[in-house]
Coordinates of N, CA, C and O in Angstrom, one line a residue:
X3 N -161.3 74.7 -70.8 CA -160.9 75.1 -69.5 C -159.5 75.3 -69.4 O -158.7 74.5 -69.9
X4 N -159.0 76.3 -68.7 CA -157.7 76.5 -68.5 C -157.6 75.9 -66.9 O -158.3 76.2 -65.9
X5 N -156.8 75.2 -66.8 CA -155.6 75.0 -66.2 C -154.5 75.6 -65.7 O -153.4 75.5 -66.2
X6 N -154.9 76.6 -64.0 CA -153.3 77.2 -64.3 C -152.2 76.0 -64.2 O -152.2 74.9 -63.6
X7 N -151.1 76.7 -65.0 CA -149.7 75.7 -65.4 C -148.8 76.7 -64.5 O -148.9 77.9 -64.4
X8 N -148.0 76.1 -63.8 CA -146.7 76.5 -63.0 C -145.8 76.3 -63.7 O -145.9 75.2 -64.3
X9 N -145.1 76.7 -63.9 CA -144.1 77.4 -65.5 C -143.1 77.0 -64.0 O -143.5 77.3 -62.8
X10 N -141.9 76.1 -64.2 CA -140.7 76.4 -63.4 C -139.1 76.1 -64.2 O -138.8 75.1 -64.7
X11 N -138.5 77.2 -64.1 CA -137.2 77.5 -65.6 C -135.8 77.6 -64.7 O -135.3 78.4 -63.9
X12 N -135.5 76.6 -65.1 CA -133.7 76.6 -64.1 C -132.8 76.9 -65.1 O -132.7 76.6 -66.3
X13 N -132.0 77.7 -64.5 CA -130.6 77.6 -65.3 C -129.6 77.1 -64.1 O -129.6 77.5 -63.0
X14 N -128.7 76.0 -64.9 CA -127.5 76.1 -64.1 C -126.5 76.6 -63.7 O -125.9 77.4 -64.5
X15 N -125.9 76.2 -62.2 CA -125.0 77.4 -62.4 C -123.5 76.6 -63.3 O -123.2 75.4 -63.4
X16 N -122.9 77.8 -63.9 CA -121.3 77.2 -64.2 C -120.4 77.4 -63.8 O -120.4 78.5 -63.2
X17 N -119.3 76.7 -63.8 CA -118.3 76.9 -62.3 C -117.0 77.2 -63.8 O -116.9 76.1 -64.4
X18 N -116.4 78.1 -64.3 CA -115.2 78.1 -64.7 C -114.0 78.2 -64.2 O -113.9 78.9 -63.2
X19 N -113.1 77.6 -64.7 CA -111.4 77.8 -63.7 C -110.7 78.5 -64.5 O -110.6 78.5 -65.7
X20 N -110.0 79.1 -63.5 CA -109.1 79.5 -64.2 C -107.1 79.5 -63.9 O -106.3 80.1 -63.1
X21 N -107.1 78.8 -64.7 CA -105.8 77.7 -64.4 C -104.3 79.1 -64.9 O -104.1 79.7 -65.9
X22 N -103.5 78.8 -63.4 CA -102.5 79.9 -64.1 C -101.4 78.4 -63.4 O -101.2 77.9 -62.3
X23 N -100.9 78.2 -64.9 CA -99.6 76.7 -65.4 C -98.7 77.4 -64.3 O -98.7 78.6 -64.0
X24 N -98.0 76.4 -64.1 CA -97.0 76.0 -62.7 C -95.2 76.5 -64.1 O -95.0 76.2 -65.3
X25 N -94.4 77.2 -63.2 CA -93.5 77.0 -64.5 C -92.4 76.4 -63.5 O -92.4 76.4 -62.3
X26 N -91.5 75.8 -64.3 CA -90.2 75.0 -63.3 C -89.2 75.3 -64.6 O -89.3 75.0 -65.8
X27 N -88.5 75.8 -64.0 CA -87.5 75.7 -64.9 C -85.8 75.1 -64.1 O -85.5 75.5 -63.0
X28 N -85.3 74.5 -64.6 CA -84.4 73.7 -64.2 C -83.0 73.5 -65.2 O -83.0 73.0 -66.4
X29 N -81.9 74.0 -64.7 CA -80.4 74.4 -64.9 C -79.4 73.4 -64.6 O -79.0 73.4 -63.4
X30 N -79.0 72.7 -65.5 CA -77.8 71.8 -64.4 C -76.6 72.4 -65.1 O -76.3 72.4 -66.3
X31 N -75.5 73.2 -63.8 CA -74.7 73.8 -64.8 C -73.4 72.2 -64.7 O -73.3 71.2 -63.9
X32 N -72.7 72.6 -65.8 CA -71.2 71.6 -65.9 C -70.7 71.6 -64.9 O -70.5 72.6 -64.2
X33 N -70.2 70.2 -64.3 CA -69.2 69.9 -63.4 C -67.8 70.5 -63.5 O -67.1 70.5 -64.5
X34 N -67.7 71.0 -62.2 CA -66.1 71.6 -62.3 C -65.0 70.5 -62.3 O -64.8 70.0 -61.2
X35 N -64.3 70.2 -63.3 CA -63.3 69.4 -63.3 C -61.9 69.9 -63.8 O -61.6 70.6 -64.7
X36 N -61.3 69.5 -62.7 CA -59.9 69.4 -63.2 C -59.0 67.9 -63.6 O -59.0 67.0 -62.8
X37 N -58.4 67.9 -64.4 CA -57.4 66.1 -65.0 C -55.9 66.8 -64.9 O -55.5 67.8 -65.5
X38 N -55.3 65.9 -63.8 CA -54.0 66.5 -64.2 C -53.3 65.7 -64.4 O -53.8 64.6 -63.9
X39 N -52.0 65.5 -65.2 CA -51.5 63.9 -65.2 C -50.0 64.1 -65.5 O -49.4 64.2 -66.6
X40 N -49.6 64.0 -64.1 CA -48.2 63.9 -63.6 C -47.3 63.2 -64.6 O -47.3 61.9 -64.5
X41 N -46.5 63.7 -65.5 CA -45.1 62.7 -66.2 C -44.4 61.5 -65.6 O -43.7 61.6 -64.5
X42 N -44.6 60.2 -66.2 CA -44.0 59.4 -65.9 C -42.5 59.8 -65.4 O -41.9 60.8 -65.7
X43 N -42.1 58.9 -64.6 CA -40.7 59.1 -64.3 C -40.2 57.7 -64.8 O -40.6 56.5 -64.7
X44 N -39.1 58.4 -65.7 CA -38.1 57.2 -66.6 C -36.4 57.7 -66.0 O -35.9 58.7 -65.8
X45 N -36.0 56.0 -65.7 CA -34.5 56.4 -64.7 C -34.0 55.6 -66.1 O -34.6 54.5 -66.5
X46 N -33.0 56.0 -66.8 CA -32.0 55.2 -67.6 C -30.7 55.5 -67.2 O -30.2 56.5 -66.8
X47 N -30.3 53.9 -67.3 CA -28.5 54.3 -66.8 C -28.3 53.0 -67.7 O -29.2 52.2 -68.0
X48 N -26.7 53.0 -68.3 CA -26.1 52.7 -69.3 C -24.6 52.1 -69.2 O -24.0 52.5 -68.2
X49 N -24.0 51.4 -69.8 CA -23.1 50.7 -69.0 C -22.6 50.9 -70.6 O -23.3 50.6 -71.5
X50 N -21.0 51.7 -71.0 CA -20.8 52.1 -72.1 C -20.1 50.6 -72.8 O -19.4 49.8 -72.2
X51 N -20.4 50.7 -73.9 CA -19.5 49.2 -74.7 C -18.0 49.5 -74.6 O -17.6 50.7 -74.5
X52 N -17.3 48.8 -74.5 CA -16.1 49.1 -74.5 C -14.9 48.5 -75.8 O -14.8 47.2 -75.6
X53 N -14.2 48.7 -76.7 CA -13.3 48.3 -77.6 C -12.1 48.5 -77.3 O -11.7 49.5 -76.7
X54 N -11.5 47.7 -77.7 CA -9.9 47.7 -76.9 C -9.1 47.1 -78.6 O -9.3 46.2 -79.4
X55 N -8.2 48.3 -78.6 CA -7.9 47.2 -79.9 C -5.9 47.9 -79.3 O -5.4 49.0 -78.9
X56 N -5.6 46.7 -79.7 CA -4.2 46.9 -79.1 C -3.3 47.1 -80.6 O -3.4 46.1 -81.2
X57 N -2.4 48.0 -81.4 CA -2.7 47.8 -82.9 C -0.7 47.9 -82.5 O 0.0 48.3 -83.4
X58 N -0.1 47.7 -81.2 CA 1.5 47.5 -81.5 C 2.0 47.0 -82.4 O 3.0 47.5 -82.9
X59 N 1.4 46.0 -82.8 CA 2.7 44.6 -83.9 C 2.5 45.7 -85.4 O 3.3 45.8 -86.3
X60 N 1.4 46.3 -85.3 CA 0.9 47.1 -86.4 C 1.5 48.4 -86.6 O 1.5 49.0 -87.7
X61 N 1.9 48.8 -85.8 CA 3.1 49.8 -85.4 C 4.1 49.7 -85.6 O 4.9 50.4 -86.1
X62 N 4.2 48.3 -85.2 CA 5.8 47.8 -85.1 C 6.2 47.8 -86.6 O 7.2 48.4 -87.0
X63 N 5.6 47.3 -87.4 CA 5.7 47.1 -88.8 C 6.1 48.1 -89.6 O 6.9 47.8 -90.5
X64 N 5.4 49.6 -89.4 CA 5.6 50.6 -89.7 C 6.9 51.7 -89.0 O 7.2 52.9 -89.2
X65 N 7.3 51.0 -88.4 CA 8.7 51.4 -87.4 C 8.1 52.7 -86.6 O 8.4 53.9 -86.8
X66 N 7.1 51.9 -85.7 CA 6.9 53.3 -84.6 C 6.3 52.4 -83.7 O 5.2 52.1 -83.3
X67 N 8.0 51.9 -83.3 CA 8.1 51.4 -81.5 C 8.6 52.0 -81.0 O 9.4 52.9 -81.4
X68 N 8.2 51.6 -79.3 CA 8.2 51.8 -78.4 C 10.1 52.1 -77.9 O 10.9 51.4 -78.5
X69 N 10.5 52.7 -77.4 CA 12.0 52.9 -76.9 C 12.6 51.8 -76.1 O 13.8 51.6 -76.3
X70 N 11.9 50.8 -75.1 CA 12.1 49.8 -74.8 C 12.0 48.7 -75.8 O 12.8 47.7 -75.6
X71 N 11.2 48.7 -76.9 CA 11.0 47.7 -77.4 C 12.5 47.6 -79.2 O 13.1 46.8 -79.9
X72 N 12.3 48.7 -79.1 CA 13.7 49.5 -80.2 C 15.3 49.0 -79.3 O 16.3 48.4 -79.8
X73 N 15.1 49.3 -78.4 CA 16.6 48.5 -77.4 C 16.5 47.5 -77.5 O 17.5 47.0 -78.0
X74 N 15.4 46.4 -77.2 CA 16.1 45.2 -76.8 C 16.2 44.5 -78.5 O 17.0 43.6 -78.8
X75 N 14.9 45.1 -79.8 CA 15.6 44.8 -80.6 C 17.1 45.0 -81.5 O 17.7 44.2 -82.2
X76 N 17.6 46.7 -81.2 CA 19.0 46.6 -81.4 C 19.8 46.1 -80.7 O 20.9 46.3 -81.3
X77 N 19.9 45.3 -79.5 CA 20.7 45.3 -78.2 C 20.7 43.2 -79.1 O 21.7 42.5 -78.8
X78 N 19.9 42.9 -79.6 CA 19.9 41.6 -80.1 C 20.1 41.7 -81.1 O 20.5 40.6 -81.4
X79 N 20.1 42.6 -82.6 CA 20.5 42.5 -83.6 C 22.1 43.2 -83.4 O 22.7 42.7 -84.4
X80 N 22.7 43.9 -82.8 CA 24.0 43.9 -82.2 C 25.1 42.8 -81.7 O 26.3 42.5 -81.9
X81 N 23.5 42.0 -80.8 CA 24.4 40.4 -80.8 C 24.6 39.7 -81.7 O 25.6 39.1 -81.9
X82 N 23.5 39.8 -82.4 CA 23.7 38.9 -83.7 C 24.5 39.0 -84.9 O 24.8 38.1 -85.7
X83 N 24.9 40.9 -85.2 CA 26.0 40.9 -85.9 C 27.3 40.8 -85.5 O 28.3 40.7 -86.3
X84 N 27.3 40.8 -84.4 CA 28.9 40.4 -83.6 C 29.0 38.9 -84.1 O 29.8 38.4 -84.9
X85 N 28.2 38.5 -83.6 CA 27.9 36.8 -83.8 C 28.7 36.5 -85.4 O 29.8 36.1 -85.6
X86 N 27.7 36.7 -86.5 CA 28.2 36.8 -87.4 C 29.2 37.3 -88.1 O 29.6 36.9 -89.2
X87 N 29.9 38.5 -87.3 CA 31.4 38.9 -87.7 C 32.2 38.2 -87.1 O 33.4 38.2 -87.5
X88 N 31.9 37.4 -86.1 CA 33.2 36.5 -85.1 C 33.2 35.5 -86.5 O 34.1 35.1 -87.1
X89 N 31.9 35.2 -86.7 CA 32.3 33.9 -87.5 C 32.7 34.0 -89.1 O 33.1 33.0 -89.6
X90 N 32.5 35.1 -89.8 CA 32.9 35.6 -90.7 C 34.6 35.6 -90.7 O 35.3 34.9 -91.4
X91 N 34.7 36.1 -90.0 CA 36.6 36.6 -89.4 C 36.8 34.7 -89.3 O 37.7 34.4 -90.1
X92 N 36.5 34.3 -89.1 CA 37.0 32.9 -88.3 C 37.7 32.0 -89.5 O 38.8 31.5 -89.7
X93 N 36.2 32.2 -90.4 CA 35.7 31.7 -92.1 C 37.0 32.3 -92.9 O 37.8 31.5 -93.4
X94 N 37.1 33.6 -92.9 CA 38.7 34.2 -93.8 C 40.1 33.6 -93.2 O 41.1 33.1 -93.8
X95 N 40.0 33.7 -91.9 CA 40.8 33.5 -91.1 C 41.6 31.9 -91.9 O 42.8 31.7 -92.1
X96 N 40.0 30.9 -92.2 CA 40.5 29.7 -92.6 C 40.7 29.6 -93.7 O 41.2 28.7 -94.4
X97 N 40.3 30.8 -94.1 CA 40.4 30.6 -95.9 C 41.9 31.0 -96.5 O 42.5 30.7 -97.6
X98 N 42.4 31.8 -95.3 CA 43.9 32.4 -96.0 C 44.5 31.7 -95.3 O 45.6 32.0 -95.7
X99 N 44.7 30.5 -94.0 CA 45.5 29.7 -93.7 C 45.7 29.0 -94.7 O 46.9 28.6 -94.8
X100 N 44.6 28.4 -95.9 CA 44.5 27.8 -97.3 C 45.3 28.0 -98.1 O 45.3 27.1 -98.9
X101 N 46.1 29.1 -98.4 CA 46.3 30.0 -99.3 C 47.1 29.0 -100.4 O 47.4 29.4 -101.6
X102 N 47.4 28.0 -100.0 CA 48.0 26.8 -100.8 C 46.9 26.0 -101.9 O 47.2 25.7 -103.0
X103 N 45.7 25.8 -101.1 CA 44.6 25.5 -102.0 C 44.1 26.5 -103.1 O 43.3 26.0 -103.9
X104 N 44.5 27.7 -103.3 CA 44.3 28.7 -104.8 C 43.8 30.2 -103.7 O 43.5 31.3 -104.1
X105 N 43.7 29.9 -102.4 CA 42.7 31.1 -102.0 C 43.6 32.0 -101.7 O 44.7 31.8 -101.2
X106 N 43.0 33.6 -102.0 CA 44.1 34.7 -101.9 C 43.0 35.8 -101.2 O 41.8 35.8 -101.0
X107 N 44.0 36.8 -100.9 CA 43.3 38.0 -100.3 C 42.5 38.7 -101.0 O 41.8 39.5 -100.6
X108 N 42.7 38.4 -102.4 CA 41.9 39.6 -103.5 C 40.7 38.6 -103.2 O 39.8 39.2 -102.6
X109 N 40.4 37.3 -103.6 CA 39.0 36.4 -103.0 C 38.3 37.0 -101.6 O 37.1 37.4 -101.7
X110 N 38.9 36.9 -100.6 CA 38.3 37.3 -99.2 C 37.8 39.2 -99.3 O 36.8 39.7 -98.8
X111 N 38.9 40.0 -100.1 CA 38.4 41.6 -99.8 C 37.1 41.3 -101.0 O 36.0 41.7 -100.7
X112 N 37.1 40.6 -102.4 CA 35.6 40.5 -103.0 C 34.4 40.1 -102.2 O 33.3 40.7 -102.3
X113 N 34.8 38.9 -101.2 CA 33.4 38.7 -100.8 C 32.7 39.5 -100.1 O 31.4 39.6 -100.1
X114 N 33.8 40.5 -99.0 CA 33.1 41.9 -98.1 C 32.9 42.8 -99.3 O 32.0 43.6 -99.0
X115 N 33.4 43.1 -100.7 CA 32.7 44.1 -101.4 C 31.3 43.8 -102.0 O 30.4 44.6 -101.9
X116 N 31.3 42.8 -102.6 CA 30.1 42.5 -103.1 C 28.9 42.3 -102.4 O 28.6 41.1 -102.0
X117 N 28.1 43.3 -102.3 CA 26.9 43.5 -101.9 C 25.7 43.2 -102.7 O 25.4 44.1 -103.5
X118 N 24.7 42.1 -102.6 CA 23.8 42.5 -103.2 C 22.8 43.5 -103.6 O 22.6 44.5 -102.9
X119 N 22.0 43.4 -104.6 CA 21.4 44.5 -105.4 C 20.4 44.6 -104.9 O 19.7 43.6 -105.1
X120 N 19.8 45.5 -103.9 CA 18.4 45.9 -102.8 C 17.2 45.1 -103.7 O 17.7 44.5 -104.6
X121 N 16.3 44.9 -103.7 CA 15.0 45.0 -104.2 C 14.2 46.1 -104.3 O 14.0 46.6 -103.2
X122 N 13.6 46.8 -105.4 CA 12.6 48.0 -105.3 C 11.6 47.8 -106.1 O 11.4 47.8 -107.3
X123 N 10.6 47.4 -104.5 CA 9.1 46.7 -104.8 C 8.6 47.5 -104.0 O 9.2 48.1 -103.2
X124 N 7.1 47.6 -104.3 CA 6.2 48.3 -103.3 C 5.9 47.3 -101.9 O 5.5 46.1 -102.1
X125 N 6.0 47.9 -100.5 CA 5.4 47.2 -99.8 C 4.4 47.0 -99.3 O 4.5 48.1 -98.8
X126 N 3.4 46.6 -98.9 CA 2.1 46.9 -97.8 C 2.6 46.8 -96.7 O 2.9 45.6 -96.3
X127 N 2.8 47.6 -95.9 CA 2.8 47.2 -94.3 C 1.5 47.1 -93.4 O 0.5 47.8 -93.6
X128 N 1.6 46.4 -92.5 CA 0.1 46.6 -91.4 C -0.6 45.1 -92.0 O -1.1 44.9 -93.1
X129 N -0.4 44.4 -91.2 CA -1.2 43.3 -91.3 C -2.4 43.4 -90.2 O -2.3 43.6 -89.0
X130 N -3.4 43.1 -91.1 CA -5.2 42.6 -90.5 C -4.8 41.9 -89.2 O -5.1 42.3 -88.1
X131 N -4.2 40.9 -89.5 CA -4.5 40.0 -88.4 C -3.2 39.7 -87.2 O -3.1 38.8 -86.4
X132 N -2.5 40.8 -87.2 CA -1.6 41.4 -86.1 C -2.4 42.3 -85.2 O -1.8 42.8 -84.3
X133 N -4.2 42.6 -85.3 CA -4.5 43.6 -84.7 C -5.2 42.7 -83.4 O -5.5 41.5 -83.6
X134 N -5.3 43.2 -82.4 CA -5.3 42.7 -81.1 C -6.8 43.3 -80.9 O -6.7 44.5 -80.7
X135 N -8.2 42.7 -80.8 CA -9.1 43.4 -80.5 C -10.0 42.6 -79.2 O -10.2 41.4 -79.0
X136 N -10.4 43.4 -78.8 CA -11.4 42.8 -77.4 C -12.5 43.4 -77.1 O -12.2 44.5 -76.8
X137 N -13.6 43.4 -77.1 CA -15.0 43.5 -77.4 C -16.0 43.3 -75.8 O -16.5 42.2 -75.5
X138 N -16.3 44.3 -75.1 CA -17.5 44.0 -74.0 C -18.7 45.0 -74.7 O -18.5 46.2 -75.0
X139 N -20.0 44.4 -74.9 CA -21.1 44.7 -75.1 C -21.4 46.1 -73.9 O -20.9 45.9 -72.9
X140 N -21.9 46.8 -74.0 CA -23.0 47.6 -72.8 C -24.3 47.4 -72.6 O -24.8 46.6 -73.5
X141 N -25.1 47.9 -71.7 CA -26.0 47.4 -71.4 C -27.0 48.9 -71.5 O -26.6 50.1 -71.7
X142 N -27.7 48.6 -71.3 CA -29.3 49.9 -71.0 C -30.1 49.7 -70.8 O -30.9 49.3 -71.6
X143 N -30.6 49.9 -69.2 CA -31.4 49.3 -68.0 C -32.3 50.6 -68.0 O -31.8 51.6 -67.6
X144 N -33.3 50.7 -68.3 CA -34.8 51.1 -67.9 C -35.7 51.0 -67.2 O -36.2 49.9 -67.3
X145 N -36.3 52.2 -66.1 CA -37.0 51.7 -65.0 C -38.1 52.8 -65.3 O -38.1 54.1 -65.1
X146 N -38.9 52.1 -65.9 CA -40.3 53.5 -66.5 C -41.6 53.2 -65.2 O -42.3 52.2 -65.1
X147 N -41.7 54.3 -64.4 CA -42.8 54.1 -63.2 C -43.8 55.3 -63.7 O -43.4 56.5 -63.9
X148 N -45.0 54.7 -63.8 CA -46.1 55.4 -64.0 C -46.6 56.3 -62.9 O -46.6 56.0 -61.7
X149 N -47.0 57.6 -63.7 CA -48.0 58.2 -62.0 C -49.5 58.2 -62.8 O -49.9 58.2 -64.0
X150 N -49.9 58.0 -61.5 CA -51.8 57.9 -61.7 C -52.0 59.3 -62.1 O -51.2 60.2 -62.0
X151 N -53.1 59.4 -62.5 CA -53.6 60.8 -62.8 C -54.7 62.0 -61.6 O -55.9 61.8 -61.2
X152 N -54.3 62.4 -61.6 CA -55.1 63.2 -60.3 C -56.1 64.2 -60.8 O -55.9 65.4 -61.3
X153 N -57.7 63.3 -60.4 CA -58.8 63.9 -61.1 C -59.5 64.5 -60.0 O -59.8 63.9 -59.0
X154 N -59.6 65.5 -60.3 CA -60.8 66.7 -59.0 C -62.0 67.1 -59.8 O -62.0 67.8 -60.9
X155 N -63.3 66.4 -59.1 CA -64.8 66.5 -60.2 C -65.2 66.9 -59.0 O -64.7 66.5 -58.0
X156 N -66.2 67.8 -59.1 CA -67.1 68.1 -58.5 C -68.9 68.4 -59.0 O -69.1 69.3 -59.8
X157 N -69.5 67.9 -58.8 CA -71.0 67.3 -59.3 C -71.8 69.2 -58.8 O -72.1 69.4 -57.6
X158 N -71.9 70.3 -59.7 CA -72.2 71.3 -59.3 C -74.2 70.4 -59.4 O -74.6 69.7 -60.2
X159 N -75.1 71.2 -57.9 CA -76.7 71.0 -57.8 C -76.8 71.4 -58.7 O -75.9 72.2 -59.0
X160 N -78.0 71.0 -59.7 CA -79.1 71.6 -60.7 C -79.6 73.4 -59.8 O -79.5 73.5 -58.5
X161 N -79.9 74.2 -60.4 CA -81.1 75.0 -60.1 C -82.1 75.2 -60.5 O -82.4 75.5 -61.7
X162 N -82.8 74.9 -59.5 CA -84.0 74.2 -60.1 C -85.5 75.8 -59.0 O -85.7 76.3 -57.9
X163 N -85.9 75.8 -60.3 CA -87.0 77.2 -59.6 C -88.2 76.3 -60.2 O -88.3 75.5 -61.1
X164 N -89.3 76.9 -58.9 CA -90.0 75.8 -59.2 C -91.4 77.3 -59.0 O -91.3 78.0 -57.9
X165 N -92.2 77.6 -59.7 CA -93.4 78.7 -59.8 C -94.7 77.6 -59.1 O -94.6 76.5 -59.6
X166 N -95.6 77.8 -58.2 CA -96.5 77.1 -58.3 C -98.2 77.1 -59.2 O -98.9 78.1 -59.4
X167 N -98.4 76.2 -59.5 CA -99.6 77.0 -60.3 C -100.6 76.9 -59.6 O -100.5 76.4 -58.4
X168 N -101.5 77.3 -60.0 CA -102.7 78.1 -59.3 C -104.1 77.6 -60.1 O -104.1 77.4 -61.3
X169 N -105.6 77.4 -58.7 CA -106.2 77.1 -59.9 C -107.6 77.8 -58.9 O -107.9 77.7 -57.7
X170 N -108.0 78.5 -60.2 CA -108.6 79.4 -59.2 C -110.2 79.2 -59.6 O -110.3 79.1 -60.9
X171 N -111.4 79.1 -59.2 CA -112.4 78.6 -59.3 C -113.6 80.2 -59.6 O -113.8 81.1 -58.8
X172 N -114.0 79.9 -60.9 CA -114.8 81.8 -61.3 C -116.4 80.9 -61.8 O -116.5 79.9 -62.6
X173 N -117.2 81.5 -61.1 CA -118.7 81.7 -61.0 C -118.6 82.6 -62.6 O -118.2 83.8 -62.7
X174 N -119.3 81.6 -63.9 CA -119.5 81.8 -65.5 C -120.7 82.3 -65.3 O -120.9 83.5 -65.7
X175 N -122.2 81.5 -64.4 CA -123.3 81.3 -64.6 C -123.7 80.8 -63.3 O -123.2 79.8 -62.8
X176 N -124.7 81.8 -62.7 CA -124.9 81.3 -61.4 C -126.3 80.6 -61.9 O -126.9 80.8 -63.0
X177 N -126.5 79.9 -61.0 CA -128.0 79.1 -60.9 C -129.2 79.9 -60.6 O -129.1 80.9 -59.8
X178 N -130.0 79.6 -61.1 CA -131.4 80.6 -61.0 C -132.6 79.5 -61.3 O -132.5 78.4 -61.8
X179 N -133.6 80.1 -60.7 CA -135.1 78.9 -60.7 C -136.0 80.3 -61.1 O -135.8 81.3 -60.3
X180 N -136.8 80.4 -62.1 CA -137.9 80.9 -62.1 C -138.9 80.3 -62.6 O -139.1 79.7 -63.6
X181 N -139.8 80.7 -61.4 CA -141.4 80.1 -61.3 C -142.1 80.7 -61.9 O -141.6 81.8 -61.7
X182 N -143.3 81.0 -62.7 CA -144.2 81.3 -63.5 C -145.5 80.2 -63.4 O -145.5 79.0 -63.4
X183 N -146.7 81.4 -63.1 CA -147.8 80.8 -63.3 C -148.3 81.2 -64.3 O -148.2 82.3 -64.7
X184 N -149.2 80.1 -65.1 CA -150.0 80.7 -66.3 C -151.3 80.4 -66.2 O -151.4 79.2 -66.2
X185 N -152.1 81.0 -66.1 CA -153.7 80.8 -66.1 C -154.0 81.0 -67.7 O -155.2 80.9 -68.0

């Protein structure tokens, strides 16, 4: 015996997408900067050393004095050979009142001729320690002031692009029912 059979055949439906990606693209450009950095300021001032060397007596030695100081030593060695010719003269004077004790005039004109014999040696003139010296240190005072540095940054925005994506829904396979009878 047959039996009719109802045959029933689905297909599903299929839903595909179709996906269009999102794009972002994003740029950070470099910050604008500028650094500038101002030269310290340095003040120096100086206080010069000073040497004092007084080197007269050292002069003097070498016979290159002063015109005042040449007077008052001729104006004293002047006195002092007067001095000793008064008393020279005084000395003959007593020696030829003697003239009984053996003394004669040819004795007194020998002693004014006979001169001694110079010396000829080399000298050093300028003594070390005739030099007159005096000594102030100087000084050098420093005032070093710093400048800060003067920084200008500016933080440039990213650009930033931004695409949206998309998603779009596509009918693959629609749905279907077929019925069939079979006897």
């Amino acid at each position: 015996m047959n039996i009719p059979q109802l045959q029933i055949q689905t297909t599903s439906a299929k839903l595909g997408l179709q996906i269009d990606k999102p794009i972002q693209e994003i740029e950070q450009p470099k910050a604008t900067q500028s650094i500038e950095q101002p030269a310290a300021i340095l003040e120096m001032s100086t206080t010069r050393p000073q040497l004092s060397l007084d080197t007269t007596e050292n002069r003097a030695d070498i016979d290159l004095k002063s015109t005042l100081r040449r007077s008052a030593e001729n104006a004293q060695y002047g006195m002092q050979q007067a001095l000793e010719g008064a008393g020279r003269r005084a000395q003959e004077g007593q020696q030829l009142m003697k003239i009984e004790n053996g003394a004669s005039l040819a004795d007194v004109i020998k002693q004014n001729t006979d001169r001694p014999q110079a010396d000829i040696n080399v000298r050093f003139v300028g003594d070390r320690t005739k030099l007159q010296m005096s000594f102030s240190p100087g000084s050098l005072d420093t005032d070093v002031r710093t400048q800060k540095p003067i920084v200008d940054a500016q933080a440039n925005r990213p650009i930033h692009n931004y695409t949206q994506g998309k998603v779009t829904g596509v009918m693959e396979q629609y749905n279907s029912i077929d019925i069939d009878w079979k006897i």
